[in-house]
XYZ file of N, CA and C in Angstrom:
507
model
N -149.566 -12.159 117.670
C -148.621 -11.857 116.647
C -147.229 -12.305 117.119
N -146.974 -12.129 118.386
C -145.680 -12.594 118.893
C -145.580 -14.110 118.815
N -146.701 -14.816 119.090
C -146.713 -16.244 119.018
C -146.441 -16.668 117.538
N -147.048 -16.024 116.717
C -146.935 -16.237 115.302
C -145.489 -16.062 114.814
N -144.870 -15.006 115.304
C -143.451 -14.765 114.868
C -142.541 -15.809 115.480
N -142.777 -16.202 116.656
C -141.974 -17.348 117.253
C -142.204 -18.677 116.621
N -143.421 -18.880 116.142
C -143.676 -20.165 115.370
C -142.917 -20.163 114.068
N -142.956 -18.929 113.440
C -142.215 -18.788 112.183
C -140.648 -19.004 112.396
N -140.189 -18.497 113.454
C -138.737 -18.710 113.808
C -138.418 -20.072 113.989
N -139.307 -20.831 114.775
C -139.195 -22.229 114.981
C -139.165 -23.055 113.687
N -140.118 -22.721 112.812
C -140.199 -23.355 111.434
C -138.879 -23.103 110.726
N -138.399 -21.875 110.724
C -137.173 -21.482 110.039
C -135.896 -22.286 110.613
N -135.953 -22.356 112.008
C -134.809 -23.127 112.652
C -134.926 -24.590 112.265
N -136.178 -25.161 112.329
C -136.286 -26.549 112.034
C -135.918 -26.781 110.435
N -136.298 -25.833 109.667
C -135.871 -25.914 108.243
C -134.422 -25.987 108.030
N -133.797 -24.927 108.722
C -132.287 -24.944 108.740
C -131.709 -26.185 109.256
N -132.313 -26.786 110.352
C -131.783 -27.915 110.953
C -131.857 -29.072 109.945
N -132.911 -29.224 109.257
C -133.089 -30.309 108.278
C -132.036 -30.075 107.139
N -131.887 -28.814 106.752
C -130.881 -28.534 105.678
C -129.471 -28.896 106.167
N -129.168 -28.523 107.381
C -127.808 -28.889 107.870
C -127.675 -30.434 108.055
N -128.760 -31.095 108.529
C -128.598 -32.555 108.589
C -128.428 -33.160 107.227
N -129.112 -32.626 106.222
C -128.830 -33.161 104.814
C -127.305 -32.862 104.384
N -126.891 -31.572 104.770
C -125.501 -31.166 104.437
C -124.515 -32.199 105.110
N -124.824 -32.494 106.427
C -123.988 -33.455 107.133
C -123.996 -34.814 106.474
N -125.187 -35.247 106.088
C -125.160 -36.529 105.395
C -124.373 -36.547 104.093
N -124.521 -35.445 103.359
C -123.738 -35.316 102.108
C -122.216 -35.317 102.395
N -121.805 -34.588 103.489
C -120.500 -34.468 103.816
C -119.937 -35.897 104.252
N -120.815 -36.681 105.061
C -120.500 -37.980 105.457
C -120.276 -38.860 104.245
N -121.015 -38.690 103.162
C -120.894 -39.485 101.965
C -119.520 -39.122 101.229
N -119.265 -37.847 101.238
C -117.997 -37.426 100.598
C -116.833 -37.981 101.442
N -116.935 -37.902 102.732
C -115.833 -38.430 103.512
C -115.659 -39.975 103.289
N -116.806 -40.659 103.174
C -116.622 -42.037 102.988
C -115.953 -42.366 101.529
N -116.403 -41.509 100.652
C -115.846 -41.663 99.283
C -114.391 -41.397 99.241
N -114.022 -40.286 99.853
C -112.491 -39.909 99.947
C -111.743 -40.970 100.732
N -112.297 -41.527 101.728
C -111.594 -42.604 102.531
C -111.424 -43.781 101.676
N -112.454 -44.091 100.833
C -112.332 -45.327 99.894
C -111.227 -45.013 98.871
N -111.264 -43.785 98.420
C -110.167 -43.549 97.291
C -108.783 -43.556 97.925
N -108.704 -43.130 99.230
C -107.426 -43.141 99.928
C -106.986 -44.543 100.092
N -107.898 -45.478 100.456
C -107.638 -46.923 100.623
C -107.096 -47.513 99.379
N -107.867 -47.186 98.259
C -107.431 -47.699 96.886
C -106.044 -47.202 96.509
N -105.852 -45.985 96.778
C -104.489 -45.417 96.487
C -103.381 -46.132 97.390
N -103.714 -46.363 98.657
C -102.748 -47.052 99.491
C -102.429 -48.483 98.942
N -103.436 -49.177 98.410
C -103.227 -50.463 97.846
C -102.343 -50.333 96.503
N -102.754 -49.357 95.769
C -101.952 -49.070 94.496
C -100.481 -48.741 94.862
N -100.280 -47.965 95.924
C -98.885 -47.604 96.263
C -98.144 -48.835 96.724
N -98.819 -49.751 97.558
C -98.231 -51.040 97.893
C -97.809 -51.915 96.765
N -98.741 -51.981 95.875
C -98.536 -52.870 94.613
C -97.418 -52.266 93.804
N -97.439 -50.997 93.578
C -96.306 -50.430 92.744
C -94.983 -50.455 93.434
N -95.017 -50.251 94.762
C -93.765 -50.420 95.545
C -93.269 -51.831 95.429
N -94.157 -52.746 95.551
C -93.706 -54.232 95.431
C -93.104 -54.576 94.021
N -93.837 -54.023 93.014
C -93.350 -54.239 91.682
C -92.007 -53.602 91.379
N -91.843 -52.382 92.001
C -90.555 -51.751 91.873
C -89.474 -52.503 92.634
N -89.741 -53.034 93.743
C -88.811 -53.847 94.508
C -88.340 -55.088 93.777
N -89.396 -55.826 93.149
C -88.993 -56.936 92.377
C -88.189 -56.616 91.197
N -88.438 -55.498 90.514
C -87.755 -55.067 89.415
C -86.165 -54.716 89.775
N -86.176 -54.069 90.931
C -84.879 -53.739 91.505
C -83.997 -54.998 91.795
N -84.633 -55.986 92.395
C -84.009 -57.301 92.635
C -83.554 -57.990 91.338
N -84.456 -57.945 90.434
C -84.027 -58.492 89.052
C -82.948 -57.784 88.467
N -82.932 -56.572 88.584
C -81.798 -55.568 88.080
C -80.526 -56.027 88.742
N -80.614 -56.122 90.067
C -79.344 -56.428 90.798
C -78.785 -57.834 90.382
N -79.749 -58.764 90.221
C -79.323 -60.177 89.748
C -78.648 -60.106 88.378
N -79.292 -59.368 87.437
C -78.664 -59.188 85.998
C -77.362 -58.532 86.116
N -77.238 -57.517 86.935
C -75.901 -56.813 87.116
C -74.829 -57.780 87.557
N -75.247 -58.626 88.562
C -74.242 -59.574 89.147
C -73.819 -60.640 87.915
N -74.850 -61.050 87.153
C -74.481 -62.034 86.105
C -73.640 -61.329 85.101
N -73.855 -60.106 84.746
C -73.054 -59.362 83.716
C -71.599 -59.249 84.222
N -71.484 -58.935 85.538
C -70.155 -58.663 86.076
C -69.443 -60.031 86.033
N -70.150 -61.100 86.399
C -69.483 -62.516 86.406
C -68.961 -62.901 85.024
N -69.814 -62.546 84.034
C -69.466 -62.954 82.689
C -68.404 -62.026 82.218
N -68.371 -60.717 82.600
C -67.303 -59.870 82.193
C -66.001 -60.407 82.693
N -65.986 -60.874 83.902
C -64.731 -61.423 84.446
C -64.320 -62.642 83.724
N -65.307 -63.491 83.301
C -64.998 -64.686 82.531
C -64.382 -64.320 81.198
N -64.988 -63.242 80.540
C -64.516 -62.868 79.323
C -63.112 -62.158 79.379
N -62.826 -61.477 80.508
C -61.576 -60.796 80.676
C -60.495 -61.992 80.741
N -60.826 -63.012 81.640
C -59.883 -64.066 81.806
C -59.631 -64.751 80.486
N -60.622 -64.972 79.742
C -60.547 -65.638 78.352
C -59.617 -64.840 77.443
N -59.760 -63.509 77.568
C -59.006 -62.669 76.754
C -57.483 -62.683 77.250
N -57.286 -62.679 78.579
C -55.860 -62.756 79.080
C -55.248 -64.041 78.667
N -55.970 -65.125 78.688
C -55.397 -66.412 78.224
C -55.028 -66.423 76.728
N -55.982 -65.804 76.009
C -55.659 -65.716 74.587
C -54.431 -64.888 74.239
N -54.261 -63.799 75.068
C -53.096 -62.968 74.943
C -51.815 -63.700 75.327
N -51.955 -64.447 76.573
C -50.834 -65.091 77.064
C -50.248 -66.168 76.120
N -51.159 -66.940 75.501
C -50.755 -68.061 74.659
C -50.528 -67.636 73.194
N -50.721 -66.368 72.957
C -50.393 -65.925 71.599
C -51.630 -65.908 70.737
N -51.406 -65.518 69.468
C -52.534 -65.333 68.574
C -52.629 -66.599 67.669
N -53.105 -67.673 68.362
C -53.189 -68.976 67.602
C -54.544 -68.989 67.001
N -54.610 -69.130 65.630
C -55.905 -69.109 65.003
C -56.490 -70.409 65.037
N -57.840 -70.609 64.723
C -58.499 -71.784 64.748
C -57.965 -72.649 63.581
N -57.631 -72.055 62.520
C -57.135 -72.704 61.390
C -55.782 -73.484 61.633
N -54.940 -72.818 62.410
C -53.608 -73.339 62.836
C -53.834 -74.552 63.704
N -54.868 -74.456 64.677
C -55.163 -75.632 65.490
C -55.571 -76.788 64.616
N -56.449 -76.523 63.645
C -57.039 -77.593 62.759
C -55.862 -78.186 61.954
N -55.054 -77.357 61.418
C -53.977 -77.820 60.469
C -52.884 -78.511 61.285
N -52.858 -78.309 62.543
C -51.807 -78.965 63.283
C -52.089 -80.357 63.684
N -53.212 -80.887 63.208
C -53.682 -82.271 63.438
C -52.712 -83.263 62.871
N -52.478 -84.326 63.536
C -51.616 -85.404 63.021
C -52.339 -86.483 62.202
N -53.633 -86.530 62.383
C -54.445 -87.559 61.664
C -55.825 -87.041 61.519
N -56.619 -87.734 60.781
C -57.936 -87.372 60.475
C -58.839 -87.416 61.841
N -58.530 -88.411 62.688
C -59.296 -88.495 63.940
C -58.882 -87.284 64.785
N -57.597 -87.004 64.798
C -57.056 -85.890 65.572
C -57.801 -84.531 65.051
N -57.913 -84.507 63.757
C -58.473 -83.231 63.164
C -59.925 -83.209 63.690
N -60.779 -84.292 63.708
C -62.136 -84.322 64.051
C -62.220 -83.886 65.545
N -61.350 -84.401 66.366
C -61.338 -84.039 67.752
C -61.053 -82.538 67.976
N -60.052 -82.080 67.243
C -59.786 -80.674 67.402
C -61.026 -79.771 66.899
N -61.641 -80.256 65.808
C -62.762 -79.477 65.227
C -63.784 -79.467 66.287
N -64.166 -80.601 66.875
C -65.200 -80.696 67.910
C -64.823 -79.775 69.152
N -63.618 -79.858 69.459
C -63.248 -78.988 70.660
C -63.383 -77.454 70.305
N -62.935 -77.091 69.132
C -63.014 -75.723 68.658
C -64.558 -75.308 68.576
N -65.295 -76.199 68.085
C -66.709 -75.934 67.858
C -67.291 -75.695 69.265
N -66.964 -76.557 70.294
C -67.572 -76.325 71.616
C -67.020 -75.008 72.253
N -65.861 -74.621 72.041
C -65.259 -73.369 72.525
C -66.050 -72.155 71.892
N -66.257 -72.330 70.524
C -66.893 -71.159 69.814
C -68.346 -71.108 70.304
N -69.010 -72.248 70.357
C -70.440 -72.264 70.800
C -70.551 -71.712 72.180
N -69.579 -72.091 73.085
C -69.646 -71.496 74.440
C -69.500 -69.980 74.429
N -68.578 -69.570 73.695
C -68.307 -68.097 73.549
C -69.470 -67.349 73.002
N -70.154 -67.966 72.031
C -71.285 -67.271 71.457
C -72.432 -67.227 72.465
N -72.674 -68.284 73.188
C -73.759 -68.352 74.330
C -73.414 -67.336 75.299
N -72.122 -67.257 75.770
C -71.786 -66.244 76.755
C -72.136 -64.814 76.268
N -71.725 -64.517 74.968
C -71.992 -63.147 74.413
C -73.504 -62.985 74.286
N -74.262 -64.045 73.863
C -75.699 -63.820 73.744
C -76.345 -63.506 75.133
N -75.920 -64.359 76.091
C -76.493 -64.149 77.476
C -76.119 -62.771 77.956
N -74.865 -62.352 77.638
C -74.381 -60.973 78.113
C -75.248 -59.940 77.450
N -75.541 -60.042 76.220
C -76.416 -59.111 75.500
C -77.815 -59.026 76.068
N -78.422 -60.311 76.266
C -79.711 -60.333 76.841
C -79.756 -59.725 78.249
N -78.666 -59.944 79.053
C -78.774 -59.406 80.454
C -78.555 -57.831 80.363
N -77.724 -57.356 79.377
C -77.603 -55.994 79.274
C -78.884 -55.327 78.832
N -79.632 -55.970 77.915
C -80.960 -55.469 77.529
C -81.930 -55.575 78.755
N -81.837 -56.582 79.476
C -82.719 -56.690 80.675
C -82.428 -55.633 81.643
N -81.146 -55.268 81.876
C -80.690 -54.221 82.822
C -81.368 -52.883 82.328
N -81.215 -52.560 81.017
C -81.876 -51.338 80.505
C -83.313 -51.353 80.682
N -84.034 -52.582 80.524
C -85.468 -52.610 80.630
C -85.859 -52.478 82.064
N -85.170 -53.001 82.880
C -85.439 -52.963 84.380
C -85.234 -51.489 84.954
N -84.216 -50.857 84.413
C -83.990 -49.490 84.776
C -85.165 -48.630 84.351
N -85.630 -48.790 83.151
C -86.790 -48.083 82.619
C -87.999 -48.368 83.366
N -88.184 -49.672 83.796
C -89.321 -50.120 84.571
C -89.373 -49.446 85.961
N -88.201 -49.452 86.580
C -88.117 -48.920 87.899
C -88.352 -47.430 87.801
N -87.815 -46.673 86.745
C -88.153 -45.330 86.646
C -89.644 -44.933 86.456
N -90.233 -45.942 85.697
C -91.712 -45.780 85.526
C -92.473 -45.898 86.832
N -92.034 -46.898 87.649
C -92.681 -47.183 88.920
C -92.448 -45.928 89.795
N -91.217 -45.327 89.815
C -91.025 -44.204 90.647
C -91.879 -43.063 90.289
N -92.060 -42.848 88.961
C -92.898 -41.723 88.462
C -94.330 -41.918 88.920
N -94.716 -43.190 88.825
C -96.133 -43.595 89.213
C -96.277 -43.426 90.722
N -95.331 -43.803 91.443
C -95.356 -43.625 92.911
C -95.442 -42.132 93.355
N -94.656 -41.342 92.565
C -94.699 -39.812 92.921
C -96.052 -39.226 92.678
N -96.649 -39.717 91.579
C -98.079 -39.253 91.288
C -99.054 -39.858 92.317
N -98.984 -41.062 92.760
C -99.774 -41.605 93.708
C -99.596 -40.898 95.059
N -98.415 -40.600 95.451
C -98.227 -39.903 96.748
C -98.853 -38.571 96.648
N -98.622 -37.884 95.561
C -99.169 -36.507 95.424
C -100.718 -36.579 95.416
N -101.264 -37.527 94.766
C -102.758 -37.685 94.800
C -103.257 -37.993 96.206
N -102.578 -38.824 96.831
C -102.809 -39.230 98.281
C -102.788 -37.997 99.152
N -101.759 -37.193 99.027
C -101.692 -35.985 99.834
C -102.884 -35.038 99.579
N -103.169 -34.900 98.364
C -104.368 -34.042 98.007
C -105.648 -34.572 98.579
N -105.886 -35.890 98.527
C -106.979 -36.487 99.075
C -107.094 -36.383 100.640
N -105.889 -36.495 101.239
C -105.794 -36.375 102.756
C -106.270 -34.878 103.134
N -105.736 -33.914 102.326
C -106.147 -32.525 102.582
C -107.615 -32.327 102.349
N -108.194 -32.925 101.355
C -109.515 -32.785 101.056
C -110.344 -33.389 102.142
N -109.879 -34.529 102.596
C -110.573 -35.210 103.761
C -110.556 -34.381 105.002
N -109.490 -33.745 105.353
C -109.428 -32.866 106.483
C -110.426 -31.638 106.298
N -110.454 -31.137 105.171
C -111.510 -30.035 104.890
C -112.919 -30.546 104.994
N -113.179 -31.704 104.519
C -114.563 -32.305 104.684
C -114.892 -32.472 106.200
N -113.907 -33.004 106.939
C -114.192 -33.271 108.346
C -114.353 -31.891 109.066
N -113.672 -30.823 108.762
C -113.864 -29.540 109.302
C -115.264 -28.934 108.963
N -115.629 -29.220 107.663
C -116.943 -28.749 107.236
C -118.100 -29.447 108.098
N -117.873 -30.747 108.302
C -118.773 -31.418 109.205
C -118.888 -30.931 110.582
N -117.694 -30.672 111.113
C -117.643 -30.129 112.517
C -118.397 -28.808 112.588
N -118.054 -27.965 111.568
C -118.799 -26.550 111.539
C -120.245 -26.775 111.400
N -120.640 -27.738 110.487
C -122.136 -27.912 110.375
C -122.748 -28.378 111.609
N -122.117 -29.342 112.284
C -122.692 -29.860 113.527
C -122.755 -28.769 114.556
N -121.701 -27.943 114.651
C -121.712 -26.826 115.651
C -122.873 -25.879 115.269
């Protein structure tokens, strides 16, 4: 009967051992899956960071262009103020001949076209600045979420490794 009891204990221990080995294999699979998720998250973090850096660079470039055009427009306004309030009509009517009139008209058209282009580019860059700021904010929110998820996965991985150590012990 003692032999039978010991054999039963051996069977129970072997059964427990097999169960623990299966548990360890399951934990190993969970660890591998968690590590894969962490790796993917790391790649997403790198990609999002890279996109945010590109957007920040584009934002800075647009800000520089806007500042340069603002200076140009301020200079233009100072010159207009300095030389008085001469209207385009006065310039055209001051022509001495029809050829002079056409030359003045072409010159005024070039000036007006140039001013319009400057203002259009200024508006485009201001819109771009707003869009890039929104894009950067979106990337920062995404990064915050990715870092939070990464920390949770790291904690989960640590728990899985502890569970494996306990099961092995």
